[in-house]
Coordinates of C-alpha atoms in Angstrom, one line a residue:
M814 CA 1.4 48.0 6.4
E815 CA 3.7 45.0 6.1
S816 CA 2.6 41.8 7.8
P817 CA 4.8 40.9 10.9
A818 CA 7.0 37.9 10.7
A819 CA 5.5 34.7 12.0
D820 CA 7.8 34.7 15.1
T821 CA 7.3 38.3 16.0
P822 CA 5.6 38.8 19.3
L823 CA 2.5 40.9 18.9
E824 CA 0.3 42.7 21.4
L825 CA -3.0 42.7 19.6
T826 CA -4.7 40.5 17.0
I827 CA -8.0 41.9 15.5
V828 CA -10.1 39.0 14.3
M829 CA -13.0 39.5 11.9
P830 CA -15.4 36.6 11.0
C831 CA -16.3 36.8 7.4
L832 CA -18.9 35.2 5.1
N833 CA -19.4 37.0 1.8
E834 CA -18.6 40.5 3.1
A835 CA -17.0 41.9 0.0
E836 CA -19.1 45.1 0.2
T837 CA -17.8 46.1 3.7
L838 CA -14.7 44.0 4.4
A839 CA -12.2 46.5 2.8
G840 CA -13.4 49.4 5.0
C841 CA -13.1 47.2 8.1
V842 CA -9.6 45.9 7.3
E843 CA -8.4 49.4 6.4
E844 CA -9.8 50.9 9.6
A845 CA -8.3 48.2 11.8
L846 CA -4.9 48.5 10.2
R847 CA -5.0 52.3 10.5
A848 CA -5.9 51.9 14.2
L849 CA -2.8 49.7 14.7
R850 CA -0.6 52.2 13.0
E851 CA -1.9 55.4 14.5
Q852 CA -2.2 54.0 18.0
N853 CA 1.3 52.4 18.0
L854 CA -0.1 48.9 18.6
S855 CA 2.0 46.0 17.4
G856 CA -0.6 43.8 15.9
E857 CA -2.2 42.1 12.9
V858 CA -5.6 41.7 11.3
I859 CA -7.0 38.2 10.7
V860 CA -10.0 37.6 8.5
A861 CA -11.6 34.2 9.6
D862 CA -13.3 33.3 6.3
N863 CA -16.1 30.8 6.7
G864 CA -16.4 29.9 3.0
S865 CA -17.0 33.2 1.1
T866 CA -17.7 33.0 -2.6
D867 CA -17.7 36.7 -3.4
G868 CA -13.9 37.3 -3.4
S869 CA -13.7 38.4 0.2
Q870 CA -10.5 36.4 0.7
E871 CA -8.7 38.3 -2.1
I872 CA -9.8 41.7 -0.8
A873 CA -8.4 40.9 2.7
T874 CA -5.1 39.6 1.4
R875 CA -4.6 42.5 -0.9
L876 CA -5.1 45.0 1.9
G877 CA -2.6 43.3 4.2
A878 CA -4.8 41.1 6.4
R879 CA -4.1 37.4 7.1
V880 CA -6.8 35.1 5.9
V881 CA -7.6 32.0 7.9
R882 CA -10.0 29.6 6.2
V883 CA -12.4 27.9 8.5
S884 CA -14.3 25.1 6.8
E885 CA -16.7 24.3 9.7
K886 CA -19.7 26.6 9.4
G887 CA -20.9 28.9 12.1
Y888 CA -20.1 32.3 13.7
G889 CA -18.5 30.6 16.7
R890 CA -16.4 28.2 14.6
A891 CA -15.2 31.1 12.4
L892 CA -14.0 33.1 15.5
Q893 CA -12.5 30.0 17.1
G894 CA -10.5 29.4 13.9
G895 CA -9.3 32.9 13.7
I896 CA -8.4 33.2 17.4
A897 CA -6.5 29.9 17.2
A898 CA -4.3 31.4 14.5
A899 CA -3.8 34.7 16.3
R900 CA -0.3 35.7 17.4
G901 CA -1.3 38.5 19.7
R902 CA -1.3 38.5 23.4
F903 CA -4.7 40.2 23.3
I904 CA -7.5 39.6 20.8
L905 CA -10.1 42.0 19.6
M906 CA -13.1 40.5 17.8
G907 CA -15.6 42.4 15.7
D908 CA -17.9 41.8 12.7
S909 CA -16.8 42.7 9.2
D910 CA -20.1 44.3 8.2
G911 CA -19.0 47.9 8.8
S912 CA -21.1 48.4 11.9
Y913 CA -18.3 48.5 14.5
D914 CA -15.6 51.1 14.9
F915 CA -12.2 49.4 15.0
T916 CA -10.5 52.7 15.8
H917 CA -11.6 52.1 19.4
A918 CA -9.0 49.3 19.5
G919 CA -6.7 51.3 21.8
R920 CA -9.4 51.8 24.4
F921 CA -9.8 48.0 24.7
V922 CA -6.1 47.4 24.9
E923 CA -5.7 50.0 27.7
K924 CA -8.2 48.1 29.8
L925 CA -6.5 44.7 29.1
R926 CA -3.2 46.3 30.1
E927 CA -4.8 47.2 33.4
G928 CA -5.4 43.5 34.1
Y929 CA -8.9 43.0 32.9
D930 CA -9.5 39.6 31.2
L931 CA -12.6 40.5 29.1
V932 CA -13.4 44.0 27.9
M933 CA -16.9 44.4 26.4
G934 CA -18.1 47.3 24.2
N935 CA -21.4 49.0 25.2
R936 CA -23.3 50.4 22.3
F937 CA -25.9 52.0 24.5
L938 CA -23.3 54.0 26.3
G939 CA -21.3 55.0 23.2
G940 CA -24.1 55.7 20.8
I941 CA -26.3 53.9 18.3
Q942 CA -26.5 55.8 15.0
P943 CA -29.9 56.1 13.3
G944 CA -30.8 52.9 11.4
A945 CA -28.0 50.9 13.0
M946 CA -30.2 48.7 15.2
P947 CA -33.8 47.6 14.7
W948 CA -36.2 48.9 17.3
K949 CA -37.0 45.4 18.5
N950 CA -33.3 44.7 19.2
R951 CA -32.8 48.1 20.7
Y952 CA -35.8 48.3 23.0
L953 CA -36.7 44.7 23.5
G954 CA -34.1 42.0 22.6
N955 CA -30.9 43.5 23.9
P956 CA -32.3 45.1 27.2
I957 CA -34.3 42.0 28.1
L958 CA -31.5 39.5 27.3
S959 CA -28.9 41.6 29.0
G960 CA -31.2 41.9 32.0
I961 CA -31.7 38.2 32.1
G962 CA -27.9 37.7 31.9
R963 CA -27.3 40.0 34.9
L964 CA -30.1 38.2 36.8
F965 CA -29.1 34.7 36.1
F966 CA -25.3 35.0 36.3
R967 CA -24.7 38.3 38.1
C968 CA -22.9 39.5 35.0
P969 CA -21.7 43.1 35.3
I970 CA -22.4 44.0 31.7
G971 CA -25.0 46.3 30.3
D972 CA -24.7 45.3 26.6
F973 CA -24.6 41.5 26.8
H974 CA -24.5 41.0 23.0
C975 CA -22.1 43.6 21.7
G976 CA -19.9 41.9 19.0
L977 CA -16.9 44.2 19.6
R978 CA -15.0 42.8 22.6
A979 CA -11.4 42.1 23.6
F980 CA -9.8 39.5 25.8
S981 CA -6.5 38.1 26.7
R982 CA -5.3 34.9 25.2
D983 CA -4.8 33.3 28.6
A984 CA -8.4 34.1 29.6
Y985 CA -9.7 32.7 26.3
N986 CA -7.8 29.5 26.9
R987 CA -9.2 29.1 30.4
L988 CA -12.8 29.4 29.1
E989 CA -12.6 26.5 26.6
L990 CA -15.5 27.8 24.6
R991 CA -17.5 25.1 22.8
T992 CA -20.5 26.5 20.9
A993 CA -20.4 26.8 17.1
G994 CA -23.1 29.4 16.3
M995 CA -24.3 32.7 17.6
E996 CA -24.3 31.4 21.1
F997 CA -20.5 31.7 21.1
A998 CA -20.8 35.3 22.2
S999 CA -23.2 34.5 25.1
E1000 CA -21.0 31.6 26.2
M1001 CA -18.0 33.8 26.4
V1002 CA -19.6 36.3 28.7
I1003 CA -21.4 33.7 30.9
K1004 CA -18.3 31.6 31.4
A1005 CA -16.1 34.6 32.0
T1006 CA -18.5 35.6 34.8
L1007 CA -18.8 32.1 36.3
F1008 CA -15.1 31.5 36.2
G1009 CA -14.5 34.7 38.1
L1010 CA -12.6 36.6 35.4
R1011 CA -12.2 40.4 35.6
I1012 CA -14.7 42.0 33.3
T1013 CA -15.4 45.6 32.3
E1014 CA -17.0 47.5 29.5
I1015 CA -16.3 50.7 27.6
P1016 CA -18.5 52.9 25.4
T1017 CA -18.4 52.0 21.7
T1018 CA -20.5 53.1 18.8
L1019 CA -22.7 51.1 16.4
R1020 CA -23.1 52.2 12.8
P1021 CA -25.6 51.0 10.2
D1022 CA -24.7 47.8 8.5
G1023 CA -23.0 48.7 5.2
R1024 CA -24.2 45.7 3.2
S1025 CA -26.9 45.8 0.6
R1026 CA -28.1 42.2 1.3
P1027 CA -30.0 41.2 4.5
P1028 CA -27.8 40.5 7.5
H1029 CA -27.1 37.0 8.7
L1030 CA -28.8 37.8 12.0
R1031 CA -32.4 37.0 12.4
P1032 CA -33.7 38.9 15.5
W1033 CA -36.5 36.7 16.7
R1034 CA -34.8 33.4 15.9
D1035 CA -31.4 34.4 17.3
G1036 CA -32.9 36.1 20.3
W1037 CA -34.6 32.8 21.2
R1038 CA -31.4 30.9 20.6
H1039 CA -29.6 33.2 23.1
L1040 CA -32.4 33.0 25.6
R1041 CA -32.5 29.2 25.3
F1042 CA -28.8 29.0 25.7
M1043 CA -28.9 31.1 28.9
L1044 CA -31.6 28.9 30.3
L1045 CA -29.7 25.8 29.6
F1046 CA -26.6 27.3 31.1
S1047 CA -28.5 28.1 34.3
P1048 CA -30.2 25.0 35.7
R1049 CA -30.9 27.0 38.9
W1050 CA -33.4 29.2 37.1
L1051 CA -34.6 26.6 34.5
F1052 CA -35.1 23.7 36.9
L1053 CA -34.2 24.2 40.5
Q1054 CA -36.1 27.3 41.6
P1055 CA -39.4 26.4 39.7
G1056 CA -39.0 22.8 41.1
L1057 CA -38.5 24.0 44.7
A1058 CA -41.5 26.3 44.3
L1059 CA -43.7 23.5 43.1
L1060 CA -42.5 21.2 45.9
F1061 CA -43.2 23.8 48.6
I1062 CA -46.7 24.7 47.2
G1063 CA -47.6 21.0 46.8
F1064 CA -46.5 20.0 50.3
V1065 CA -48.2 22.9 52.0
I1066 CA -51.5 22.4 50.2
G1067 CA -51.3 18.7 50.6
A1068 CA -50.6 18.9 54.3
L1069 CA -53.7 21.1 54.8
L1070 CA -56.0 18.9 52.7
V1071 CA -54.9 15.5 53.9
R1072 CA -56.6 16.2 57.2
G1073 CA -60.0 17.1 55.6
P1074 CA -61.7 19.7 53.4
L1075 CA -60.4 23.3 53.6
R1076 CA -63.0 26.1 53.4
L1077 CA -62.0 29.6 52.5
G1078 CA -65.1 31.7 52.5
S1079 CA -67.6 30.2 50.1
V1080 CA -64.9 28.1 48.4
T1081 CA -64.2 24.5 49.6
F1082 CA -61.0 22.7 48.6
D1083 CA -61.1 18.9 48.9
V1084 CA -59.5 15.7 47.5
H1085 CA -59.7 17.1 43.9
T1086 CA -57.3 19.8 44.9
L1087 CA -55.2 17.3 46.8
I1088 CA -54.6 15.5 43.5
F1089 CA -53.2 18.6 41.9
A1090 CA -51.0 19.2 45.1
A1091 CA -49.6 15.7 44.7
M1092 CA -48.9 16.3 41.0
S1093 CA -47.1 19.6 42.0
V1094 CA -44.9 17.7 44.4
L1095 CA -43.9 15.0 41.9
I1096 CA -43.2 17.5 39.1
G1097 CA -41.3 19.7 41.5
F1098 CA -39.1 16.8 42.6
Q1099 CA -38.4 15.9 39.0
A1100 CA -37.4 19.5 38.2
V1101 CA -35.0 19.5 41.2
T1102 CA -33.4 16.3 40.1
F1103 CA -33.1 17.6 36.5
A1104 CA -31.2 20.6 38.0
V1105 CA -28.7 18.4 39.7
F1106 CA -28.2 16.2 36.6
T1107 CA -27.8 19.2 34.3
K1108 CA -25.3 20.8 36.7
I1109 CA -23.2 17.7 37.0
F1110 CA -23.2 17.2 33.2
A1111 CA -22.2 20.8 32.6
I1112 CA -19.4 20.6 35.1
N1113 CA -18.1 17.3 33.7
S1114 CA -18.3 18.7 30.1
G1115 CA -16.3 21.8 31.0
L1116 CA -19.3 24.1 30.4
L1117 CA -19.5 25.2 34.0
P1118 CA -16.9 25.5 36.8
A1119 CA -17.0 23.1 39.8
D1120 CA -19.5 24.2 42.4
P1121 CA -18.7 23.4 46.1
R1122 CA -22.3 24.0 46.9
L1123 CA -23.1 20.9 44.8
E1124 CA -20.2 18.8 45.8
R1125 CA -20.9 19.0 49.6
P1126 CA -24.4 17.5 49.4
L1127 CA -23.3 14.9 46.8
R1128 CA -20.6 13.7 49.2
W1129 CA -23.3 13.1 51.8
L1130 CA -26.0 11.7 49.4
N1131 CA -24.1 8.6 48.2
L1132 CA -25.7 5.6 46.6
E1133 CA -26.3 3.7 49.8
R1134 CA -28.0 6.7 51.6
G1135 CA -30.1 7.4 48.5
L1136 CA -31.3 3.7 48.3
A1137 CA -32.1 3.8 52.0
L1138 CA -34.1 7.0 51.8
G1139 CA -35.9 5.8 48.7
A1140 CA -36.8 2.5 50.4
V1141 CA -38.2 4.2 53.5
L1142 CA -40.4 6.5 51.4
A1143 CA -41.5 3.6 49.1
L1144 CA -42.4 1.4 52.2
A1145 CA -44.3 4.3 53.7
G1146 CA -46.3 4.6 50.5
L1147 CA -47.0 0.9 50.5
A1148 CA -48.1 1.0 54.1
L1149 CA -50.6 3.8 53.4
S1150 CA -51.8 1.9 50.3
F1151 CA -52.3 -1.4 52.3
H1152 CA -54.1 0.6 55.0
A1153 CA -56.4 2.0 52.4
V1154 CA -57.2 -1.5 51.2
G1155 CA -57.9 -2.5 54.8
V1156 CA -60.3 0.4 55.2
W1157 CA -62.0 -0.7 52.0
S1158 CA -62.2 -4.3 53.2
G1159 CA -63.9 -3.1 56.4
H1160 CA -66.7 -1.9 54.2
A1161 CA -66.9 -5.3 52.4
F1162 CA -65.2 -3.8 49.3
G1163 CA -68.3 -1.8 48.6
N1164 CA -68.8 1.9 47.7
L1165 CA -67.1 4.5 49.8
A1166 CA -67.2 8.2 50.0
P1167 CA -64.4 9.4 47.6
G1168 CA -62.6 11.5 50.2
E1169 CA -62.4 8.7 52.7
L1170 CA -59.9 6.6 50.7
L1171 CA -58.3 9.2 48.6
R1172 CA -56.8 10.9 51.6
L1173 CA -54.9 7.6 52.1
V1174 CA -54.3 6.6 48.4
I1175 CA -53.0 10.0 47.2
P1176 CA -50.3 10.4 49.8
G1177 CA -49.4 6.7 49.5
S1178 CA -49.0 7.1 45.8
V1179 CA -46.8 10.2 46.2
F1180 CA -44.5 8.5 48.8
L1181 CA -44.3 5.4 46.7
T1182 CA -43.5 7.3 43.5
L1183 CA -40.9 9.6 45.3
G1184 CA -39.2 6.5 46.8
C1185 CA -38.9 4.9 43.4
Q1186 CA -37.6 8.1 41.9
I1187 CA -35.0 8.6 44.6
I1188 CA -33.7 5.0 44.1
L1189 CA -33.4 5.5 40.4
M1190 CA -31.9 9.0 40.8
S1191 CA -29.3 7.6 43.3
F1192 CA -28.1 5.0 40.7
L1193 CA -27.8 7.7 38.0
L1194 CA -26.0 10.1 40.4
S1195 CA -23.5 7.4 41.3
I1196 CA -22.7 7.2 37.6
L1197 CA -22.5 10.9 36.9
E1198 CA -20.5 11.6 40.0
L1199 CA -17.5 9.5 39.0
P1200 CA -15.9 12.1 36.7
L1201 CA -16.9 14.9 39.0
R1202 CA -15.0 13.3 41.9
R1203 CA -11.9 12.6 39.8

């Protein structure tokens, strides 16, 4: 198959990241080129080489693929380099280890022609051949991570990490993907969901890896990297909801105990529990502020789309209101603290029953700390908000 001229408009570019894949690359390129011919797709095959030293580049060129050399290391960087050089309106990406069936290219293109922005392969629907996926990936890693992706982001995908996927160039440009490593695949699906792109999936098959050497993928390490990335991409689940839970629990228990001991059957909760309730309130508040900071940073960095649910309260909570609220809480904390000192002075600064003063000192410390945190948070928010408002 002759390579199309540089100015020829193409419908599909098949991009394969490559790092020392001489054993399997020829079969992948030949299969992809055959799919283009037999399915009447105007297209090309790009091998995005990430520094191979085993002659992979020569194999790809000899078979009719276009080699794009990507010097910056990483799965994501290799794909970004290949996609940037693509001439097709649609792009299909898939690994060059022989595990994916590129003859399914037409199925992906059909969905893209229907108007979908991202078309994911689903290996669990299409069939996983014996030995193609380790048990820990098949029954633990992929189902759990895909389930977390659906829970965190409401992503309509059953196989979150299938490497055979297609998308339009316009959709890819809108996403502005940033990650360099294996997280690139997760970032694509997450941002496509958050940006409201049309997503669907089709059955595809997974074959055993054709290489004699161990794969680049490390299941436990890379599984943790994907989970960590999804957590960092979802401050709501990482910070906000745990923080709100701690705040609620701390305030409820604190309100019950500040009046006196609480007896439940044979168990008595007193000021010692009140200390832990105060700690819960302070940690919860910090987690909530971390959620706000993370969300603003992600929006300003282009990792997440703008969120009206965040912009509305930020417009109300300006620097002046934050300083006023923080000052009120700090003064309330100081008032309780001075009152505690007054009670102590009434006993000639002698020994007191622990619960008598701690029911004043602990709430006073919490209010004072929260007031100072709100004041500091307001200054930081006023800095972070500037790019968001522009």
